[in-house]
mmCIF file of C-alpha atoms in Angstrom:
data_model
loop_
_atom_site.group_PDB
_atom_site.id
_atom_site.type_symbol
_atom_site.label_atom_id
_atom_site.label_comp_id
_atom_site.label_asym_id
_atom_site.label_seq_id
_atom_site.Cartn_x
_atom_site.Cartn_y
_atom_site.Cartn_z
ATOM 1 C CA UNK A 233 26.957 -2.800 -7.053
ATOM 2 C CA UNK A 234 24.547 -1.185 -4.732
ATOM 3 C CA UNK A 235 20.925 -2.169 -4.318
ATOM 4 C CA UNK A 236 18.404 0.655 -4.438
ATOM 5 C CA UNK A 237 16.778 1.304 -1.131
ATOM 6 C CA UNK A 238 13.426 -0.376 -0.873
ATOM 7 C CA UNK A 239 10.560 1.925 0.069
ATOM 8 C CA UNK A 240 7.090 0.935 1.050
ATOM 9 C CA UNK A 241 3.886 2.833 0.572
ATOM 10 C CA UNK A 242 2.818 4.737 3.643
ATOM 11 C CA UNK A 243 0.337 2.906 5.786
ATOM 12 C CA UNK A 244 -3.051 4.541 5.273
ATOM 13 C CA UNK A 245 -4.624 6.081 8.299
ATOM 14 C CA UNK A 246 -7.480 3.982 9.642
ATOM 15 C CA UNK A 247 -10.881 5.148 8.511
ATOM 16 C CA UNK A 248 -12.873 6.836 11.250
ATOM 17 C CA UNK A 249 -15.343 4.536 12.899
ATOM 18 C CA UNK A 250 -18.893 5.167 11.726
ATOM 19 C CA UNK A 251 -21.054 7.032 14.182
ATOM 20 C CA UNK A 252 -23.130 4.762 16.338
ATOM 21 C CA UNK A 253 -26.836 4.695 15.663
ATOM 22 C CA UNK A 254 -28.797 6.454 18.405
ATOM 23 C CA UNK A 255 -30.971 4.182 20.556
ATOM 24 C CA UNK A 256 -34.098 6.251 19.871
ATOM 25 C CA UNK A 257 -35.447 8.817 17.470
ATOM 26 C CA UNK A 258 -38.333 10.960 18.711
ATOM 27 C CA UNK A 259 -41.090 12.172 16.387
ATOM 28 C CA UNK A 260 -43.264 14.502 18.457
ATOM 29 C CA UNK A 261 -46.595 16.150 17.902
ATOM 30 C CA UNK A 262 -46.526 19.558 19.618
ATOM 31 C CA UNK A 263 -50.012 20.320 20.988
ATOM 32 C CA UNK A 264 -50.579 17.746 23.710
ATOM 33 C CA UNK A 265 -47.296 15.920 24.299
ATOM 34 C CA UNK A 266 -45.130 19.091 24.393
ATOM 35 C CA UNK A 267 -47.289 22.231 24.592
ATOM 36 C CA UNK A 268 -50.341 22.510 26.808
ATOM 37 C CA UNK A 269 -53.561 22.587 24.757
ATOM 38 C CA UNK A 270 -54.938 24.933 27.424
ATOM 39 C CA UNK A 271 -52.175 27.573 27.652
ATOM 40 C CA UNK A 272 -50.525 26.782 24.255
ATOM 41 C CA UNK A 273 -47.140 27.042 25.980
ATOM 42 C CA UNK A 274 -44.494 24.566 27.151
ATOM 43 C CA UNK A 275 -45.068 24.606 30.883
ATOM 44 C CA UNK A 276 -44.935 21.018 32.224
ATOM 45 C CA UNK A 277 -42.143 20.734 34.826
ATOM 46 C CA UNK A 278 -39.057 18.928 33.570
ATOM 47 C CA UNK A 279 -40.155 18.629 29.943
ATOM 48 C CA UNK A 280 -37.617 21.017 28.409
ATOM 49 C CA UNK A 281 -34.857 19.652 30.626
ATOM 50 C CA UNK A 282 -35.523 16.115 29.424
ATOM 51 C CA UNK A 283 -35.501 17.242 25.786
ATOM 52 C CA UNK A 284 -32.154 19.010 26.275
ATOM 53 C CA UNK A 285 -30.710 15.934 27.980
ATOM 54 C CA UNK A 286 -31.848 13.670 25.155
ATOM 55 C CA UNK A 287 -30.481 16.003 22.479
ATOM 56 C CA UNK A 288 -27.151 16.171 24.330
ATOM 57 C CA UNK A 289 -27.063 12.348 24.402
ATOM 58 C CA UNK A 290 -27.400 12.223 20.604
ATOM 59 C CA UNK A 291 -31.091 11.310 20.443
ATOM 60 C CA UNK A 292 -32.611 12.920 17.319
ATOM 61 C CA UNK A 293 -35.755 14.967 17.913
ATOM 62 C CA UNK A 294 -38.167 15.984 15.153
ATOM 63 C CA UNK A 295 -41.281 18.012 15.910
ATOM 64 C CA UNK A 296 -44.064 16.866 13.561
ATOM 65 C CA UNK A 297 -46.948 19.270 13.920
ATOM 66 C CA UNK A 298 -49.816 21.004 12.207
ATOM 67 C CA UNK A 299 -48.627 24.197 13.869
ATOM 68 C CA UNK A 300 -46.935 27.028 11.977
ATOM 69 C CA UNK A 301 -43.190 27.559 12.028
ATOM 70 C CA UNK A 302 -43.877 30.862 13.811
ATOM 71 C CA UNK A 303 -45.698 29.112 16.660
ATOM 72 C CA UNK A 304 -42.944 26.524 16.985
ATOM 73 C CA UNK A 305 -40.143 29.110 16.994
ATOM 74 C CA UNK A 306 -41.809 31.378 19.548
ATOM 75 C CA UNK A 307 -43.469 28.905 21.898
ATOM 76 C CA UNK A 308 -41.293 25.776 21.777
ATOM 77 C CA UNK A 309 -37.874 26.467 20.303
ATOM 78 C CA UNK A 310 -37.255 29.807 22.033
ATOM 79 C CA UNK A 311 -37.467 28.339 25.561
ATOM 80 C CA UNK A 312 -35.754 25.111 24.485
ATOM 81 C CA UNK A 313 -32.795 26.979 22.976
ATOM 82 C CA UNK A 314 -32.504 29.661 25.654
ATOM 83 C CA UNK A 315 -29.418 27.928 27.071
ATOM 84 C CA UNK A 316 -28.100 27.033 23.624
ATOM 85 C CA UNK A 317 -28.280 23.843 21.595
ATOM 86 C CA UNK A 318 -26.169 20.960 22.943
ATOM 87 C CA UNK A 319 -23.136 20.197 20.729
ATOM 88 C CA UNK A 320 -23.974 17.709 17.999
ATOM 89 C CA UNK A 321 -27.724 17.946 18.615
ATOM 90 C CA UNK A 322 -29.936 16.724 15.793
ATOM 91 C CA UNK A 323 -33.105 18.803 15.886
ATOM 92 C CA UNK A 324 -35.607 19.383 13.076
ATOM 93 C CA UNK A 325 -39.131 20.712 12.658
ATOM 94 C CA UNK A 326 -41.865 19.630 10.267
ATOM 95 C CA UNK A 327 -44.810 22.039 10.353
ATOM 96 C CA UNK A 328 -48.240 22.283 8.748
ATOM 97 C CA UNK A 329 -48.452 18.473 8.556
ATOM 98 C CA UNK A 330 -45.541 18.172 6.153
ATOM 99 C CA UNK A 331 -45.922 21.317 4.021
ATOM 100 C CA UNK A 332 -43.146 23.222 5.805
ATOM 101 C CA UNK A 333 -39.852 22.176 7.368
ATOM 102 C CA UNK A 334 -36.597 23.557 8.733
ATOM 103 C CA UNK A 335 -33.609 22.353 10.713
ATOM 104 C CA UNK A 336 -32.156 23.815 13.890
ATOM 105 C CA UNK A 337 -28.421 24.301 14.373
ATOM 106 C CA UNK A 338 -26.073 26.048 16.810
ATOM 107 C CA UNK A 339 -27.172 29.436 15.445
ATOM 108 C CA UNK A 340 -30.855 28.612 15.761
ATOM 109 C CA UNK A 341 -33.486 27.774 13.136
ATOM 110 C CA UNK A 342 -32.214 27.492 9.578
ATOM 111 C CA UNK A 343 -33.870 28.274 6.238
ATOM 112 C CA UNK A 344 -37.564 27.572 5.832
ATOM 113 C CA UNK A 345 -38.732 25.188 3.109
ATOM 114 C CA UNK A 346 -42.356 25.497 1.923
ATOM 115 C CA UNK A 347 -44.134 23.189 -0.506
ATOM 116 C CA UNK A 348 -46.351 25.697 -2.310
ATOM 117 C CA UNK A 349 -47.869 22.904 -4.399
ATOM 118 C CA UNK A 350 -50.100 21.889 -1.499
ATOM 119 C CA UNK A 351 -51.148 25.400 -0.455
ATOM 120 C CA UNK A 352 -54.819 26.373 -0.207
ATOM 121 C CA UNK A 353 -55.634 28.735 -3.128
ATOM 122 C CA UNK A 354 -55.358 32.389 -2.106
ATOM 123 C CA UNK A 355 -58.990 33.350 -2.884
ATOM 124 C CA UNK A 356 -60.157 30.497 -0.621
ATOM 125 C CA UNK A 357 -57.726 31.560 2.106
ATOM 126 C CA UNK A 358 -59.153 35.074 1.981
ATOM 127 C CA UNK A 359 -62.760 33.820 2.063
ATOM 128 C CA UNK A 360 -62.180 31.481 5.022
ATOM 129 C CA UNK A 361 -60.309 34.089 7.053
ATOM 130 C CA UNK A 362 -63.021 36.665 6.376
ATOM 131 C CA UNK A 363 -65.662 34.130 7.456
ATOM 132 C CA UNK A 364 -63.837 33.522 10.745
ATOM 133 C CA UNK A 365 -63.297 37.214 11.491
ATOM 134 C CA UNK A 366 -66.815 38.274 10.500
ATOM 135 C CA UNK A 367 -68.960 35.530 12.033
ATOM 136 C CA UNK A 368 -66.877 33.703 14.635
ATOM 137 C CA UNK A 369 -64.556 36.273 16.234
ATOM 138 C CA UNK A 370 -66.196 35.802 19.646
ATOM 139 C CA UNK A 371 -64.888 32.217 19.901
ATOM 140 C CA UNK A 372 -61.939 31.837 17.500
ATOM 141 C CA UNK A 373 -59.147 33.623 15.671
ATOM 142 C CA UNK A 374 -57.102 33.195 12.496
ATOM 143 C CA UNK A 375 -53.593 31.767 12.873
ATOM 144 C CA UNK A 376 -51.542 34.339 10.920
ATOM 145 C CA UNK A 377 -48.418 32.198 10.507
ATOM 146 C CA UNK A 378 -49.554 29.529 8.037
ATOM 147 C CA UNK A 379 -47.992 29.193 4.573
ATOM 148 C CA UNK A 380 -49.988 26.276 3.104
ATOM 149 C CA UNK A 381 -52.961 25.688 5.414
ATOM 150 C CA UNK A 382 -55.713 27.812 6.887
ATOM 151 C CA UNK A 383 -56.056 27.368 10.646
ATOM 152 C CA UNK A 384 -58.785 28.857 12.809
ATOM 153 C CA UNK A 385 -58.085 28.442 16.530
ATOM 154 C CA UNK A 386 -59.997 28.607 19.812
ATOM 155 C CA UNK A 387 -59.534 31.842 21.740
ATOM 156 C CA UNK A 388 -57.808 31.314 25.087
ATOM 157 C CA UNK A 389 -60.592 33.139 26.944
ATOM 158 C CA UNK A 390 -63.361 30.917 25.543
ATOM 159 C CA UNK A 391 -64.483 27.709 27.315
ATOM 160 C CA UNK A 392 -63.967 24.523 25.350
ATOM 161 C CA UNK A 393 -67.690 23.682 25.184
ATOM 162 C CA UNK A 394 -68.529 27.080 23.685
ATOM 163 C CA UNK A 395 -65.737 26.795 21.158
ATOM 164 C CA UNK A 396 -66.650 23.269 20.073
ATOM 165 C CA UNK A 397 -70.265 24.297 19.503
ATOM 166 C CA UNK A 398 -69.142 27.214 17.328
ATOM 167 C CA UNK A 399 -66.588 25.017 15.584
ATOM 168 C CA UNK A 400 -69.339 22.774 14.186
ATOM 169 C CA UNK A 401 -70.946 25.811 12.557
ATOM 170 C CA UNK A 402 -67.649 27.118 11.232
ATOM 171 C CA UNK A 403 -66.698 23.746 9.767
ATOM 172 C CA UNK A 404 -70.031 23.466 7.940
ATOM 173 C CA UNK A 405 -69.599 26.976 6.551
ATOM 174 C CA UNK A 406 -65.985 26.217 5.537
ATOM 175 C CA UNK A 407 -67.132 23.176 3.566
ATOM 176 C CA UNK A 408 -69.559 25.428 1.681
ATOM 177 C CA UNK A 409 -66.794 27.959 0.938
ATOM 178 C CA UNK A 410 -64.607 25.281 -0.645
ATOM 179 C CA UNK A 411 -67.464 23.642 -2.526
ATOM 180 C CA UNK A 412 -68.618 27.059 -3.750
ATOM 181 C CA UNK A 413 -65.122 27.661 -5.138
ATOM 182 C CA UNK A 414 -65.408 24.456 -7.159
ATOM 183 C CA UNK A 415 -63.107 22.431 -4.913
ATOM 184 C CA UNK A 416 -63.734 18.893 -3.713
ATOM 185 C CA UNK A 417 -63.686 18.678 0.086
ATOM 186 C CA UNK A 418 -63.961 16.083 2.846
ATOM 187 C CA UNK A 419 -64.981 16.593 6.487
ATOM 188 C CA UNK A 420 -65.481 13.980 9.214
ATOM 189 C CA UNK A 421 -65.864 11.192 6.664
ATOM 190 C CA UNK A 422 -68.264 13.107 4.412
ATOM 191 C CA UNK A 423 -67.127 13.884 0.858
ATOM 192 C CA UNK A 424 -68.155 16.639 -1.578
ATOM 193 C CA UNK A 425 -66.311 15.873 -4.858
ATOM 194 C CA UNK A 426 -65.585 18.586 -7.419
ATOM 195 C CA UNK A 427 -66.930 18.505 -10.987
ATOM 196 C CA UNK A 428 -64.252 15.975 -11.976
ATOM 197 C CA UNK A 429 -65.068 13.715 -9.031
ATOM 198 C CA UNK A 430 -61.910 14.682 -7.109
ATOM 199 C CA UNK A 431 -61.568 15.494 -3.428
ATOM 200 C CA UNK A 432 -58.305 17.378 -2.945
ATOM 201 C CA UNK A 433 -59.030 19.347 0.251
ATOM 202 C CA UNK A 434 -59.929 18.572 3.839
ATOM 203 C CA UNK A 435 -61.627 20.447 6.683
ATOM 204 C CA UNK A 436 -59.950 18.855 9.714
ATOM 205 C CA UNK A 437 -61.143 19.781 13.235
ATOM 206 C CA UNK A 438 -59.122 19.222 16.423
ATOM 207 C CA UNK A 439 -60.074 19.984 20.020
ATOM 208 C CA UNK A 440 -58.658 23.539 19.731
ATOM 209 C CA UNK A 441 -58.701 24.391 16.021
ATOM 210 C CA UNK A 442 -59.879 23.634 12.511
ATOM 211 C CA UNK A 443 -57.353 23.178 9.715
ATOM 212 C CA UNK A 444 -58.245 23.533 6.050
ATOM 213 C CA UNK A 445 -55.591 21.664 4.109
ATOM 214 C CA UNK A 446 -54.610 19.523 1.164
ATOM 215 C CA UNK A 447 -55.495 15.857 1.535
ATOM 216 C CA UNK A 448 -51.824 15.166 0.722
ATOM 217 C CA UNK A 449 -50.799 16.563 4.106
ATOM 218 C CA UNK A 450 -50.699 14.510 7.290
ATOM 219 C CA UNK A 451 -48.482 13.159 10.019
ATOM 220 C CA UNK A 452 -47.357 10.325 7.716
ATOM 221 C CA UNK A 453 -45.981 12.891 5.258
ATOM 222 C CA UNK A 454 -44.212 14.515 8.205
ATOM 223 C CA UNK A 455 -42.647 11.170 9.106
ATOM 224 C CA UNK A 456 -41.266 10.817 5.567
ATOM 225 C CA UNK A 457 -39.745 14.285 5.818
ATOM 226 C CA UNK A 458 -38.235 13.452 9.211
ATOM 227 C CA UNK A 459 -36.530 10.376 7.761
ATOM 228 C CA UNK A 460 -35.036 12.429 4.925
ATOM 229 C CA UNK A 461 -33.739 15.112 7.266
ATOM 230 C CA UNK A 462 -32.147 12.641 9.666
ATOM 231 C CA UNK A 463 -30.634 10.498 6.900
ATOM 232 C CA UNK A 464 -28.805 13.634 5.741
ATOM 233 C CA UNK A 465 -27.225 14.484 9.102
ATOM 234 C CA UNK A 466 -26.256 11.112 10.605
ATOM 235 C CA UNK A 467 -27.266 7.508 11.188
ATOM 236 C CA UNK A 468 -30.917 6.696 11.639
ATOM 237 C CA UNK A 469 -31.946 5.573 15.125
ATOM 238 C CA UNK A 470 -32.278 1.913 16.048
ATOM 239 C CA UNK A 471 -35.844 2.475 17.274
ATOM 240 C CA UNK A 472 -38.481 5.164 17.045
ATOM 241 C CA UNK A 473 -40.955 6.665 19.449
ATOM 242 C CA UNK A 474 -43.809 8.802 18.174
ATOM 243 C CA UNK A 475 -46.039 10.792 20.516
ATOM 244 C CA UNK A 476 -49.378 12.496 20.035
ATOM 245 C CA UNK A 477 -52.726 13.351 21.565
ATOM 246 C CA UNK A 478 -55.176 12.358 18.836
ATOM 247 C CA UNK A 479 -56.088 9.419 16.630
ATOM 248 C CA UNK A 480 -54.558 11.096 13.572
ATOM 249 C CA UNK A 481 -51.146 11.128 15.262
ATOM 250 C CA UNK A 482 -50.935 7.342 14.937
ATOM 251 C CA UNK A 483 -50.156 7.971 11.248
ATOM 252 C CA UNK A 484 -46.564 8.788 12.253
ATOM 253 C CA UNK A 485 -45.987 5.338 13.697
ATOM 254 C CA UNK A 486 -48.071 3.707 10.955
ATOM 255 C CA UNK A 487 -45.702 5.086 8.335
ATOM 256 C CA UNK A 488 -42.532 4.122 10.200
ATOM 257 C CA UNK A 489 -43.868 0.610 10.799
ATOM 258 C CA UNK A 490 -44.838 0.304 7.127
ATOM 259 C CA UNK A 491 -41.234 1.159 6.187
ATOM 260 C CA UNK A 492 -39.879 -1.553 8.507
ATOM 261 C CA UNK A 493 -38.722 0.570 11.435
ATOM 262 C CA UNK A 494 -38.950 -0.546 15.065
ATOM 263 C CA UNK A 495 -41.522 1.855 16.511
ATOM 264 C CA UNK A 496 -43.885 2.386 19.421
ATOM 265 C CA UNK A 497 -46.471 5.141 19.722
ATOM 266 C CA UNK A 498 -47.132 7.131 22.895
ATOM 267 C CA UNK A 499 -50.759 8.265 23.248
ATOM 268 C CA UNK A 500 -50.986 11.049 25.831
ATOM 269 C CA UNK A 501 -54.771 11.468 25.465
ATOM 270 C CA UNK A 502 -56.261 7.971 25.246
ATOM 271 C CA UNK A 503 -59.766 9.403 25.669
ATOM 272 C CA UNK A 504 -59.686 10.355 21.974
ATOM 273 C CA UNK A 505 -59.715 6.631 21.206
ATOM 274 C CA UNK A 506 -56.871 4.115 21.352
ATOM 275 C CA UNK A 507 -56.213 2.405 18.043
ATOM 276 C CA UNK A 508 -55.319 -1.279 17.700
ATOM 277 C CA UNK A 509 -51.966 -1.431 15.978
ATOM 278 C CA UNK A 510 -49.333 -4.087 15.097
ATOM 279 C CA UNK A 511 -46.729 -2.120 17.081
ATOM 280 C CA UNK A 512 -46.740 -1.240 20.798
ATOM 281 C CA UNK A 513 -48.932 1.623 21.973
ATOM 282 C CA UNK A 514 -47.843 3.159 25.278
ATOM 283 C CA UNK A 515 -50.600 4.797 27.304
ATOM 284 C CA UNK A 516 -50.596 7.268 30.151
ATOM 285 C CA UNK A 517 -52.650 6.014 33.072
ATOM 286 C CA UNK A 518 -52.488 8.897 35.555
ATOM 287 C CA UNK A 519 -51.668 11.964 33.463
ATOM 288 C CA UNK A 520 -52.683 13.493 30.143
ATOM 289 C CA UNK A 521 -51.338 15.848 27.492
ATOM 290 C CA UNK A 522 -48.118 17.727 28.361
ATOM 291 C CA UNK A 523 -47.958 16.296 31.890
ATOM 292 C CA UNK A 524 -47.907 12.828 30.358
ATOM 293 C CA UNK A 525 -45.419 14.018 27.733
ATOM 294 C CA UNK A 526 -43.078 15.320 30.426
ATOM 295 C CA UNK A 527 -43.300 12.075 32.411
ATOM 296 C CA UNK A 528 -42.627 9.983 29.300
ATOM 297 C CA UNK A 529 -39.639 12.096 28.160
ATOM 298 C CA UNK A 530 -38.164 11.803 31.650
ATOM 299 C CA UNK A 531 -38.530 8.036 31.389
ATOM 300 C CA UNK A 532 -36.836 7.957 27.966
ATOM 301 C CA UNK A 533 -33.964 9.983 29.408
ATOM 302 C CA UNK A 534 -33.670 7.451 32.228
ATOM 303 C CA UNK A 535 -33.506 4.626 29.662
ATOM 304 C CA UNK A 536 -30.727 6.428 27.770
ATOM 305 C CA UNK A 537 -28.817 6.921 31.043
ATOM 306 C CA UNK A 538 -29.170 3.225 31.789
ATOM 307 C CA UNK A 539 -31.364 3.838 34.836
ATOM 308 C CA UNK A 540 -34.549 2.280 33.424
ATOM 309 C CA UNK A 541 -35.121 -0.820 31.333
ATOM 310 C CA UNK A 542 -37.790 0.662 29.059
ATOM 311 C CA UNK A 543 -40.187 3.575 28.698
ATOM 312 C CA UNK A 544 -43.387 1.831 29.754
ATOM 313 C CA UNK A 545 -45.178 2.862 32.939
ATOM 314 C CA UNK A 546 -43.947 6.381 32.320
ATOM 315 C CA UNK A 547 -46.485 8.281 34.388
ATOM 316 C CA UNK A 548 -45.563 6.593 37.651
ATOM 317 C CA UNK A 549 -43.092 9.235 38.879
ATOM 318 C CA UNK A 550 -40.110 7.939 36.847
ATOM 319 C CA UNK A 551 -36.485 8.916 37.397
ATOM 320 C CA UNK A 552 -37.148 11.470 40.076
ATOM 321 C CA UNK A 553 -39.548 13.579 38.004
ATOM 322 C CA UNK A 554 -42.926 13.589 39.755
ATOM 323 C CA UNK A 555 -45.948 13.079 37.551
ATOM 324 C CA UNK A 556 -48.028 16.232 37.412
#
């Protein structure tokens, strides 16, 4: 009598090891830390090189900006991607303070997603743009690339003082346009509720523009979108760095901290007012705006390479990149 041959089940192949969490995730405002608020271009020496190095090392980068997708594609992504996207790079863009987003892959920017539910009503868009072109063309122009907001920006040939003086008049007139259309509006802490007592819209000035937007938009909304985008394409980072040039940019880090993430905020224009926060705030001491952004990104790259312990003291000529 023969015994049937004994067979054993094949040994299953070991499951692939989960991808390691990146050491940092970067959530970056554009005007200030990345693009010069003077030239509106990315011109600080070393900045694009540091971003490419960080993307190649697996550090996720999300631009979180009030700018339009058109501005970001033409003025930031085009020079960044000129040499191609590093393999495996995780790069996303959140525009118009969370109303618009898209991801960037090896073939460039992907499909655009627009939340039309937070868009300024078309008759108000037309009235505000006509106001700017008719009464303020000597100091400002209409940003033509917005899908949900209305943005009126300082002309490059106009001195800041002249623009800011005209901006006060434009903002006051914009408030009247919205109120006249029956919409509740807020501006610099003042509130004009609609007939139902609601305030759904905001006139929000910056040093180079005025945005008219839904009160639902903001850098905190952009942070939520960034988390969703990154959760869909890999592990979330172990720590976050947010960077901006104004007090409203702290909302990025506020939201991440509220959700329990390890975060520090980089303020590249402390003159706007440094906010006391329960998380670290890193300040530039010798540089501002994109020069400070370039110095800080170089320092983060040095940390990722193991050549620096942390990203503090970033505007003290770190890692061979001289501070501008």
